[in-house]
Every structure is written in C-alpha cells, then in structure tokens.
Amino acid sequence: MADKKTRGRRSKIDLLPEEIKRELNTMLRDGRLQQQEILDLVNTQIKEAGLADKAKLSRSGLNRYASRMEEVGAKIRQAREVAEVWTAKLGDQPTSEVGKLLQEVVRTMAFETGMAMSESGDPVEPKALSQLALAIQRVEQAAMASHKREKEIRTAFAEEAANMVEEVAKSQGLTRDGVKAIKQQILGIV
C-alpha cells in the first residue's frame, strides 16, 4: 500500500507491528466503524504495545491510507466482476474461443502499454522494452499453436466423417464415384 514516495522513509502504517497493521486492514475492509473510531482503536493498540507516541497515526495519514486501500480494492472488485461476466458468457464456448479472447486482451494490453511508454516522453528502459517484446512474442506463439491445433482437429474430424460417409455410402449401394463426389463436395477431401 505504500506506493506513494515519501522521500525514502516508510509511512507510519508500514512501520506498525504486523498484528496491528492486520487489525487496521481488517477494520477498514469491514466498514462497520468510522475512521475516527478506527484511529482511536489503533492508537490505543500502539500505546498498549509500548510504542512511542510518534508511532501513533494521524487522522490525515489514516485517511490517505484508507483512500489508497479503497482504490486498490475497487480495482480488484472491478477485475473480479469483469472476470465473472466473461466467465459466465464464455462458459459454454469452445476453449479455443476463450483462448482467442484472452490472447486479444493481452495484445490490447501490450499495445496500450507500448503506447503509454512511447507517449510518456521518458526514455524507455531496455528491460521494459524486452519484457513487452517477450509478451507479444508469447501471445503470437500461443495464437499460432492454437491455430495449428484447431486445424488438426478439423482435419481429424473431416477424415472421420469421410470414413463414415464411405462406410454408409457403400452399405447403401453408392458407387465409388458417388462416394468420391460426396467426400469432395461436402467434406472437401479428395
């Protein structure tokens, strides 16, 4: 949660003992208490733990932390909701369709990341550029593998169908030319 730069020093919340910090996070997530009540409880715990008075939290410090925590929580909730919607929608879709959608999502994210990097005006770090290129390469490899597998499945299905057509056609008295015509026109197999 301490993503804000504080000139090299950690926030008071980051310096809290793990047990007090865990209790603070639980109270903030719970939402049943007002921030002032949470502040009073945490500062009491700090005093009872024998920490110095300067370790006590201020109202504005707690508010900043709670706001950052809520922003992160909102992003997580939004991501979960989007995942739920797409999972429900794609639940009955073939795996390759879900894979294609996920590949497209990653492509879009890579594109947006690349655009943001180029528009920032800052020089792009070689490591960041390398990681972006690697991500794009992996998505394209996955797309090619998916396409190849899909093609193999279609070919196998067409061969199975051709064998079945041949068996049924022969049992029904069709000529060899008739079987060949069905295979060629319907199944695309010569």
JSON list of C-alpha atoms in Angstrom, two decimals:
[
{"chain": "A", "resi": 1, "resn": "MET", "atom": "CA", "xyz": [0.00, 0.00, 0.00]},
{"chain": "A", "resi": 2, "resn": "ALA", "atom": "CA", "xyz": [2.95, 2.30, 0.39]},
{"chain": "A", "resi": 3, "resn": "ASP", "atom": "CA", "xyz": [3.27, 3.21, -3.28]},
{"chain": "A", "resi": 4, "resn": "LYS", "atom": "CA", "xyz": [3.48, 6.93, -2.55]},
{"chain": "A", "resi": 5, "resn": "LYS", "atom": "CA", "xyz": [7.01, 8.31, -2.40]},
{"chain": "A", "resi": 6, "resn": "THR", "atom": "CA", "xyz": [7.88, 9.76, 0.98]},
{"chain": "A", "resi": 7, "resn": "ARG", "atom": "CA", "xyz": [11.46, 10.88, 0.37]},
{"chain": "A", "resi": 8, "resn": "GLY", "atom": "CA", "xyz": [12.91, 7.50, 1.23]},
{"chain": "A", "resi": 9, "resn": "ARG", "atom": "CA", "xyz": [11.12, 6.94, 4.53]},
{"chain": "A", "resi": 10, "resn": "ARG", "atom": "CA", "xyz": [8.39, 4.45, 5.20]},
{"chain": "A", "resi": 11, "resn": "SER", "atom": "CA", "xyz": [4.96, 5.54, 6.37]},
{"chain": "A", "resi": 12, "resn": "LYS", "atom": "CA", "xyz": [3.88, 5.11, 9.99]},
{"chain": "A", "resi": 13, "resn": "ILE", "atom": "CA", "xyz": [1.46, 2.41, 8.87]},
{"chain": "A", "resi": 14, "resn": "ASP", "atom": "CA", "xyz": [4.26, 0.49, 7.16]},
{"chain": "A", "resi": 15, "resn": "LEU", "atom": "CA", "xyz": [6.24, 0.64, 10.41]},
{"chain": "A", "resi": 16, "resn": "LEU", "atom": "CA", "xyz": [3.42, -0.77, 12.55]},
{"chain": "A", "resi": 17, "resn": "PRO", "atom": "CA", "xyz": [3.82, -4.25, 14.00]},
{"chain": "A", "resi": 18, "resn": "GLU", "atom": "CA", "xyz": [2.24, -6.83, 11.69]},
{"chain": "A", "resi": 19, "resn": "GLU", "atom": "CA", "xyz": [-0.56, -7.69, 14.15]},
{"chain": "A", "resi": 20, "resn": "ILE", "atom": "CA", "xyz": [-1.71, -4.06, 14.50]},
{"chain": "A", "resi": 21, "resn": "LYS", "atom": "CA", "xyz": [-1.47, -3.47, 10.75]},
{"chain": "A", "resi": 22, "resn": "ARG", "atom": "CA", "xyz": [-3.50, -6.61, 10.06]},
{"chain": "A", "resi": 23, "resn": "GLU", "atom": "CA", "xyz": [-6.18, -5.45, 12.53]},
{"chain": "A", "resi": 24, "resn": "LEU", "atom": "CA", "xyz": [-6.22, -1.99, 10.89]},
{"chain": "A", "resi": 25, "resn": "ASN", "atom": "CA", "xyz": [-6.70, -3.51, 7.43]},
{"chain": "A", "resi": 26, "resn": "THR", "atom": "CA", "xyz": [-9.48, -5.77, 8.73]},
{"chain": "A", "resi": 27, "resn": "MET", "atom": "CA", "xyz": [-11.35, -2.82, 10.28]},
{"chain": "A", "resi": 28, "resn": "LEU", "atom": "CA", "xyz": [-11.01, -0.77, 7.09]},
{"chain": "A", "resi": 29, "resn": "ARG", "atom": "CA", "xyz": [-12.26, -3.63, 4.89]},
{"chain": "A", "resi": 30, "resn": "ASP", "atom": "CA", "xyz": [-15.11, -4.40, 7.29]},
{"chain": "A", "resi": 31, "resn": "GLY", "atom": "CA", "xyz": [-16.55, -0.91, 7.00]},
{"chain": "A", "resi": 32, "resn": "ARG", "atom": "CA", "xyz": [-18.61, -1.05, 10.20]},
{"chain": "A", "resi": 33, "resn": "LEU", "atom": "CA", "xyz": [-16.52, 1.52, 12.07]},
{"chain": "A", "resi": 34, "resn": "GLN", "atom": "CA", "xyz": [-15.97, 5.19, 11.33]},
{"chain": "A", "resi": 35, "resn": "GLN", "atom": "CA", "xyz": [-12.40, 6.24, 10.56]},
{"chain": "A", "resi": 36, "resn": "GLN", "atom": "CA", "xyz": [-12.21, 8.15, 13.84]},
{"chain": "A", "resi": 37, "resn": "GLU", "atom": "CA", "xyz": [-13.18, 5.01, 15.77]},
{"chain": "A", "resi": 38, "resn": "ILE", "atom": "CA", "xyz": [-10.55, 3.01, 13.86]},
{"chain": "A", "resi": 39, "resn": "LEU", "atom": "CA", "xyz": [-7.96, 5.71, 14.55]},
{"chain": "A", "resi": 40, "resn": "ASP", "atom": "CA", "xyz": [-8.73, 5.64, 18.28]},
{"chain": "A", "resi": 41, "resn": "LEU", "atom": "CA", "xyz": [-8.58, 1.83, 18.43]},
{"chain": "A", "resi": 42, "resn": "VAL", "atom": "CA", "xyz": [-5.30, 1.61, 16.50]},
{"chain": "A", "resi": 43, "resn": "ASN", "atom": "CA", "xyz": [-3.67, 4.36, 18.53]},
{"chain": "A", "resi": 44, "resn": "THR", "atom": "CA", "xyz": [-4.77, 2.55, 21.72]},
{"chain": "A", "resi": 45, "resn": "GLN", "atom": "CA", "xyz": [-3.18, -0.66, 20.40]},
{"chain": "A", "resi": 46, "resn": "ILE", "atom": "CA", "xyz": [0.01, 1.28, 19.60]},
{"chain": "A", "resi": 47, "resn": "LYS", "atom": "CA", "xyz": [0.12, 2.63, 23.17]},
{"chain": "A", "resi": 48, "resn": "GLU", "atom": "CA", "xyz": [-0.60, -0.82, 24.66]},
{"chain": "A", "resi": 49, "resn": "ALA", "atom": "CA", "xyz": [2.19, -2.32, 22.52]},
{"chain": "A", "resi": 50, "resn": "GLY", "atom": "CA", "xyz": [4.61, 0.08, 24.21]},
{"chain": "A", "resi": 51, "resn": "LEU", "atom": "CA", "xyz": [5.45, 2.01, 21.05]},
{"chain": "A", "resi": 52, "resn": "ALA", "atom": "CA", "xyz": [6.45, 5.67, 21.17]},
{"chain": "A", "resi": 53, "resn": "ASP", "atom": "CA", "xyz": [3.82, 8.40, 20.81]},
{"chain": "A", "resi": 54, "resn": "LYS", "atom": "CA", "xyz": [5.34, 9.38, 17.48]},
{"chain": "A", "resi": 55, "resn": "ALA", "atom": "CA", "xyz": [4.22, 5.95, 16.16]},
{"chain": "A", "resi": 56, "resn": "LYS", "atom": "CA", "xyz": [0.58, 6.95, 16.61]},
{"chain": "A", "resi": 57, "resn": "LEU", "atom": "CA", "xyz": [-1.35, 7.62, 13.42]},
{"chain": "A", "resi": 58, "resn": "SER", "atom": "CA", "xyz": [-2.78, 10.99, 12.44]},
{"chain": "A", "resi": 59, "resn": "ARG", "atom": "CA", "xyz": [-6.26, 11.45, 11.06]},
{"chain": "A", "resi": 60, "resn": "SER", "atom": "CA", "xyz": [-4.93, 12.58, 7.66]},
{"chain": "A", "resi": 61, "resn": "GLY", "atom": "CA", "xyz": [-2.40, 9.71, 7.49]},
{"chain": "A", "resi": 62, "resn": "LEU", "atom": "CA", "xyz": [-5.12, 7.15, 8.16]},
{"chain": "A", "resi": 63, "resn": "ASN", "atom": "CA", "xyz": [-7.40, 8.83, 5.64]},
{"chain": "A", "resi": 64, "resn": "ARG", "atom": "CA", "xyz": [-4.69, 8.73, 2.93]},
{"chain": "A", "resi": 65, "resn": "TYR", "atom": "CA", "xyz": [-4.04, 5.06, 3.65]},
{"chain": "A", "resi": 66, "resn": "ALA", "atom": "CA", "xyz": [-7.75, 4.21, 3.68]},
{"chain": "A", "resi": 67, "resn": "SER", "atom": "CA", "xyz": [-8.24, 6.04, 0.37]},
{"chain": "A", "resi": 68, "resn": "ARG", "atom": "CA", "xyz": [-5.37, 4.16, -1.29]},
{"chain": "A", "resi": 69, "resn": "MET", "atom": "CA", "xyz": [-6.66, 0.90, 0.11]},
{"chain": "A", "resi": 70, "resn": "GLU", "atom": "CA", "xyz": [-10.15, 1.63, -1.25]},
{"chain": "A", "resi": 71, "resn": "GLU", "atom": "CA", "xyz": [-8.75, 2.46, -4.71]},
{"chain": "A", "resi": 72, "resn": "VAL", "atom": "CA", "xyz": [-6.91, -0.84, -4.85]},
{"chain": "A", "resi": 73, "resn": "GLY", "atom": "CA", "xyz": [-9.96, -2.68, -3.50]},
{"chain": "A", "resi": 74, "resn": "ALA", "atom": "CA", "xyz": [-12.17, -1.06, -6.14]},
{"chain": "A", "resi": 75, "resn": "LYS", "atom": "CA", "xyz": [-9.80, -2.17, -8.91]},
{"chain": "A", "resi": 76, "resn": "ILE", "atom": "CA", "xyz": [-9.77, -5.72, -7.57]},
{"chain": "A", "resi": 77, "resn": "ARG", "atom": "CA", "xyz": [-13.58, -5.79, -7.29]},
{"chain": "A", "resi": 78, "resn": "GLN", "atom": "CA", "xyz": [-13.92, -4.44, -10.83]},
{"chain": "A", "resi": 79, "resn": "ALA", "atom": "CA", "xyz": [-11.50, -7.05, -12.20]},
{"chain": "A", "resi": 80, "resn": "ARG", "atom": "CA", "xyz": [-13.45, -9.81, -10.43]},
{"chain": "A", "resi": 81, "resn": "GLU", "atom": "CA", "xyz": [-16.75, -8.54, -11.80]},
{"chain": "A", "resi": 82, "resn": "VAL", "atom": "CA", "xyz": [-15.39, -8.40, -15.35]},
{"chain": "A", "resi": 83, "resn": "ALA", "atom": "CA", "xyz": [-13.96, -11.90, -14.96]},
{"chain": "A", "resi": 84, "resn": "GLU", "atom": "CA", "xyz": [-17.31, -13.17, -13.64]},
{"chain": "A", "resi": 85, "resn": "VAL", "atom": "CA", "xyz": [-19.20, -11.67, -16.58]},
{"chain": "A", "resi": 86, "resn": "TRP", "atom": "CA", "xyz": [-16.83, -13.11, -19.16]},
{"chain": "A", "resi": 87, "resn": "THR", "atom": "CA", "xyz": [-16.60, -16.47, -17.44]},
{"chain": "A", "resi": 88, "resn": "ALA", "atom": "CA", "xyz": [-20.39, -16.72, -17.38]},
{"chain": "A", "resi": 89, "resn": "LYS", "atom": "CA", "xyz": [-20.63, -15.64, -21.02]},
{"chain": "A", "resi": 90, "resn": "LEU", "atom": "CA", "xyz": [-17.83, -17.88, -22.24]},
{"chain": "A", "resi": 91, "resn": "GLY", "atom": "CA", "xyz": [-18.54, -20.84, -20.00]},
{"chain": "A", "resi": 92, "resn": "ASP", "atom": "CA", "xyz": [-20.23, -22.79, -22.79]},
{"chain": "A", "resi": 93, "resn": "GLN", "atom": "CA", "xyz": [-17.91, -21.59, -25.56]},
{"chain": "A", "resi": 94, "resn": "PRO", "atom": "CA", "xyz": [-15.22, -23.82, -27.03]},
{"chain": "A", "resi": 95, "resn": "THR", "atom": "CA", "xyz": [-11.86, -23.48, -25.33]},
{"chain": "A", "resi": 96, "resn": "SER", "atom": "CA", "xyz": [-10.27, -22.07, -28.47]},
{"chain": "A", "resi": 97, "resn": "GLU", "atom": "CA", "xyz": [-12.72, -19.16, -28.45]},
{"chain": "A", "resi": 98, "resn": "VAL", "atom": "CA", "xyz": [-11.87, -18.35, -24.83]},
{"chain": "A", "resi": 99, "resn": "GLY", "atom": "CA", "xyz": [-8.18, -18.62, -25.71]},
{"chain": "A", "resi": 100, "resn": "LYS", "atom": "CA", "xyz": [-8.62, -16.26, -28.65]},
{"chain": "A", "resi": 101, "resn": "LEU", "atom": "CA", "xyz": [-10.37, -13.74, -26.42]},
{"chain": "A", "resi": 102, "resn": "LEU", "atom": "CA", "xyz": [-7.62, -13.90, -23.81]},
{"chain": "A", "resi": 103, "resn": "GLN", "atom": "CA", "xyz": [-4.96, -13.53, -26.50]},
{"chain": "A", "resi": 104, "resn": "GLU", "atom": "CA", "xyz": [-6.73, -10.45, -27.79]},
{"chain": "A", "resi": 105, "resn": "VAL", "atom": "CA", "xyz": [-6.95, -8.99, -24.27]},
{"chain": "A", "resi": 106, "resn": "VAL", "atom": "CA", "xyz": [-3.18, -9.45, -23.81]},
{"chain": "A", "resi": 107, "resn": "ARG", "atom": "CA", "xyz": [-2.49, -7.97, -27.25]},
{"chain": "A", "resi": 108, "resn": "THR", "atom": "CA", "xyz": [-4.58, -4.92, -26.35]},
{"chain": "A", "resi": 109, "resn": "MET", "atom": "CA", "xyz": [-2.82, -4.53, -23.02]},
{"chain": "A", "resi": 110, "resn": "ALA", "atom": "CA", "xyz": [0.59, -4.80, -24.71]},
{"chain": "A", "resi": 111, "resn": "PHE", "atom": "CA", "xyz": [-0.45, -2.20, -27.28]},
{"chain": "A", "resi": 112, "resn": "GLU", "atom": "CA", "xyz": [-1.72, 0.19, -24.60]},
{"chain": "A", "resi": 113, "resn": "THR", "atom": "CA", "xyz": [1.44, -0.32, -22.55]},
{"chain": "A", "resi": 114, "resn": "GLY", "atom": "CA", "xyz": [3.61, 0.34, -25.58]},
{"chain": "A", "resi": 115, "resn": "MET", "atom": "CA", "xyz": [1.66, 3.49, -26.42]},
{"chain": "A", "resi": 116, "resn": "ALA", "atom": "CA", "xyz": [1.89, 4.75, -22.82]},
{"chain": "A", "resi": 117, "resn": "MET", "atom": "CA", "xyz": [5.64, 4.09, -22.81]},
{"chain": "A", "resi": 118, "resn": "SER", "atom": "CA", "xyz": [6.15, 6.00, -26.06]},
{"chain": "A", "resi": 119, "resn": "GLU", "atom": "CA", "xyz": [3.92, 8.91, -25.04]},
{"chain": "A", "resi": 120, "resn": "SER", "atom": "CA", "xyz": [5.48, 9.41, -21.62]},
{"chain": "A", "resi": 121, "resn": "GLY", "atom": "CA", "xyz": [8.42, 11.32, -23.07]},
{"chain": "A", "resi": 122, "resn": "ASP", "atom": "CA", "xyz": [10.79, 9.38, -20.84]},
{"chain": "A", "resi": 123, "resn": "PRO", "atom": "CA", "xyz": [13.34, 7.08, -22.42]},
{"chain": "A", "resi": 124, "resn": "VAL", "atom": "CA", "xyz": [12.10, 3.50, -22.47]},
{"chain": "A", "resi": 125, "resn": "GLU", "atom": "CA", "xyz": [14.18, 1.19, -20.34]},
{"chain": "A", "resi": 126, "resn": "PRO", "atom": "CA", "xyz": [15.65, -1.68, -22.36]},
{"chain": "A", "resi": 127, "resn": "LYS", "atom": "CA", "xyz": [14.39, -4.20, -19.78]},
{"chain": "A", "resi": 128, "resn": "ALA", "atom": "CA", "xyz": [10.79, -2.92, -20.07]},
{"chain": "A", "resi": 129, "resn": "LEU", "atom": "CA", "xyz": [11.01, -2.99, -23.87]},
{"chain": "A", "resi": 130, "resn": "SER", "atom": "CA", "xyz": [12.42, -6.52, -23.76]},
{"chain": "A", "resi": 131, "resn": "GLN", "atom": "CA", "xyz": [9.63, -7.71, -21.47]},
{"chain": "A", "resi": 132, "resn": "LEU", "atom": "CA", "xyz": [6.98, -6.16, -23.72]},
{"chain": "A", "resi": 133, "resn": "ALA", "atom": "CA", "xyz": [8.52, -7.80, -26.80]},
{"chain": "A", "resi": 134, "resn": "LEU", "atom": "CA", "xyz": [8.66, -11.13, -24.99]},
{"chain": "A", "resi": 135, "resn": "ALA", "atom": "CA", "xyz": [5.00, -10.86, -24.00]},
{"chain": "A", "resi": 136, "resn": "ILE", "atom": "CA", "xyz": [4.00, -10.10, -27.59]},
{"chain": "A", "resi": 137, "resn": "GLN", "atom": "CA", "xyz": [6.12, -12.99, -28.89]},
{"chain": "A", "resi": 138, "resn": "ARG", "atom": "CA", "xyz": [4.48, -15.41, -26.43]},
{"chain": "A", "resi": 139, "resn": "VAL", "atom": "CA", "xyz": [0.97, -14.28, -27.35]},
{"chain": "A", "resi": 140, "resn": "GLU", "atom": "CA", "xyz": [1.75, -14.77, -31.04]},
{"chain": "A", "resi": 141, "resn": "GLN", "atom": "CA", "xyz": [3.23, -18.22, -30.36]},
{"chain": "A", "resi": 142, "resn": "ALA", "atom": "CA", "xyz": [0.12, -19.16, -28.42]},
{"chain": "A", "resi": 143, "resn": "ALA", "atom": "CA", "xyz": [-2.05, -17.92, -31.29]},
{"chain": "A", "resi": 144, "resn": "MET", "atom": "CA", "xyz": [-0.07, -19.99, -33.82]},
{"chain": "A", "resi": 145, "resn": "ALA", "atom": "CA", "xyz": [-0.23, -23.09, -31.61]},
{"chain": "A", "resi": 146, "resn": "SER", "atom": "CA", "xyz": [-3.96, -22.60, -31.13]},
{"chain": "A", "resi": 147, "resn": "HIS", "atom": "CA", "xyz": [-4.49, -22.16, -34.87]},
{"chain": "A", "resi": 148, "resn": "LYS", "atom": "CA", "xyz": [-2.42, -25.26, -35.64]},
{"chain": "A", "resi": 149, "resn": "ARG", "atom": "CA", "xyz": [-4.34, -27.33, -33.09]},
{"chain": "A", "resi": 150, "resn": "GLU", "atom": "CA", "xyz": [-7.67, -26.12, -34.42]},
{"chain": "A", "resi": 151, "resn": "LYS", "atom": "CA", "xyz": [-6.60, -27.07, -37.95]},
{"chain": "A", "resi": 152, "resn": "GLU", "atom": "CA", "xyz": [-5.53, -30.54, -36.75]},
{"chain": "A", "resi": 153, "resn": "ILE", "atom": "CA", "xyz": [-8.90, -31.05, -35.06]},
{"chain": "A", "resi": 154, "resn": "ARG", "atom": "CA", "xyz": [-10.78, -30.02, -38.22]},
{"chain": "A", "resi": 155, "resn": "THR", "atom": "CA", "xyz": [-8.65, -32.33, -40.36]},
{"chain": "A", "resi": 156, "resn": "ALA", "atom": "CA", "xyz": [-9.21, -35.24, -37.98]},
{"chain": "A", "resi": 157, "resn": "PHE", "atom": "CA", "xyz": [-12.95, -34.57, -37.95]},
{"chain": "A", "resi": 158, "resn": "ALA", "atom": "CA", "xyz": [-13.08, -34.39, -41.76]},
{"chain": "A", "resi": 159, "resn": "GLU", "atom": "CA", "xyz": [-11.18, -37.69, -42.06]},
{"chain": "A", "resi": 160, "resn": "GLU", "atom": "CA", "xyz": [-13.51, -39.36, -39.54]},
{"chain": "A", "resi": 161, "resn": "ALA", "atom": "CA", "xyz": [-16.55, -38.02, -41.38]},
{"chain": "A", "resi": 162, "resn": "ALA", "atom": "CA", "xyz": [-15.12, -39.17, -44.72]},
{"chain": "A", "resi": 163, "resn": "ASN", "atom": "CA", "xyz": [-14.61, -42.69, -43.40]},
{"chain": "A", "resi": 164, "resn": "MET", "atom": "CA", "xyz": [-18.16, -42.75, -42.05]},
{"chain": "A", "resi": 165, "resn": "VAL", "atom": "CA", "xyz": [-19.56, -41.43, -45.34]},
{"chain": "A", "resi": 166, "resn": "GLU", "atom": "CA", "xyz": [-17.65, -44.09, -47.22]},
{"chain": "A", "resi": 167, "resn": "GLU", "atom": "CA", "xyz": [-18.96, -46.87, -44.98]},
{"chain": "A", "resi": 168, "resn": "VAL", "atom": "CA", "xyz": [-22.56, -45.65, -45.08]},
{"chain": "A", "resi": 169, "resn": "ALA", "atom": "CA", "xyz": [-22.47, -44.97, -48.82]},
{"chain": "A", "resi": 170, "resn": "LYS", "atom": "CA", "xyz": [-21.10, -48.42, -49.61]},
{"chain": "A", "resi": 171, "resn": "SER", "atom": "CA", "xyz": [-23.67, -50.08, -47.37]},
{"chain": "A", "resi": 172, "resn": "GLN", "atom": "CA", "xyz": [-26.40, -48.15, -49.21]},
{"chain": "A", "resi": 173, "resn": "GLY", "atom": "CA", "xyz": [-25.13, -49.24, -52.61]},
{"chain": "A", "resi": 174, "resn": "LEU", "atom": "CA", "xyz": [-23.50, -46.00, -53.81]},
{"chain": "A", "resi": 175, "resn": "THR", "atom": "CA", "xyz": [-20.78, -46.30, -56.42]},
{"chain": "A", "resi": 176, "resn": "ARG", "atom": "CA", "xyz": [-17.19, -45.34, -55.85]},
{"chain": "A", "resi": 177, "resn": "ASP", "atom": "CA", "xyz": [-17.68, -42.20, -57.91]},
{"chain": "A", "resi": 178, "resn": "GLY", "atom": "CA", "xyz": [-20.70, -41.25, -55.78]},
{"chain": "A", "resi": 179, "resn": "VAL", "atom": "CA", "xyz": [-18.69, -41.66, -52.57]},
{"chain": "A", "resi": 180, "resn": "LYS", "atom": "CA", "xyz": [-15.84, -39.64, -54.08]},
{"chain": "A", "resi": 181, "resn": "ALA", "atom": "CA", "xyz": [-18.24, -36.85, -55.10]},
{"chain": "A", "resi": 182, "resn": "ILE", "atom": "CA", "xyz": [-19.72, -36.65, -51.59]},
{"chain": "A", "resi": 183, "resn": "LYS", "atom": "CA", "xyz": [-16.28, -36.54, -49.98]},
{"chain": "A", "resi": 184, "resn": "GLN", "atom": "CA", "xyz": [-15.09, -33.85, -52.38]},
{"chain": "A", "resi": 185, "resn": "GLN", "atom": "CA", "xyz": [-18.13, -31.56, -52.40]},
{"chain": "A", "resi": 186, "resn": "ILE", "atom": "CA", "xyz": [-19.29, -31.81, -48.80]},
{"chain": "A", "resi": 187, "resn": "LEU", "atom": "CA", "xyz": [-16.14, -32.58, -46.85]},
{"chain": "A", "resi": 188, "resn": "GLY", "atom": "CA", "xyz": [-13.52, -31.03, -49.15]},
{"chain": "A", "resi": 189, "resn": "ILE", "atom": "CA", "xyz": [-11.50, -34.25, -49.22]},
{"chain": "A", "resi": 190, "resn": "VAL", "atom": "CA", "xyz": [-10.16, -35.73, -52.43]}
]
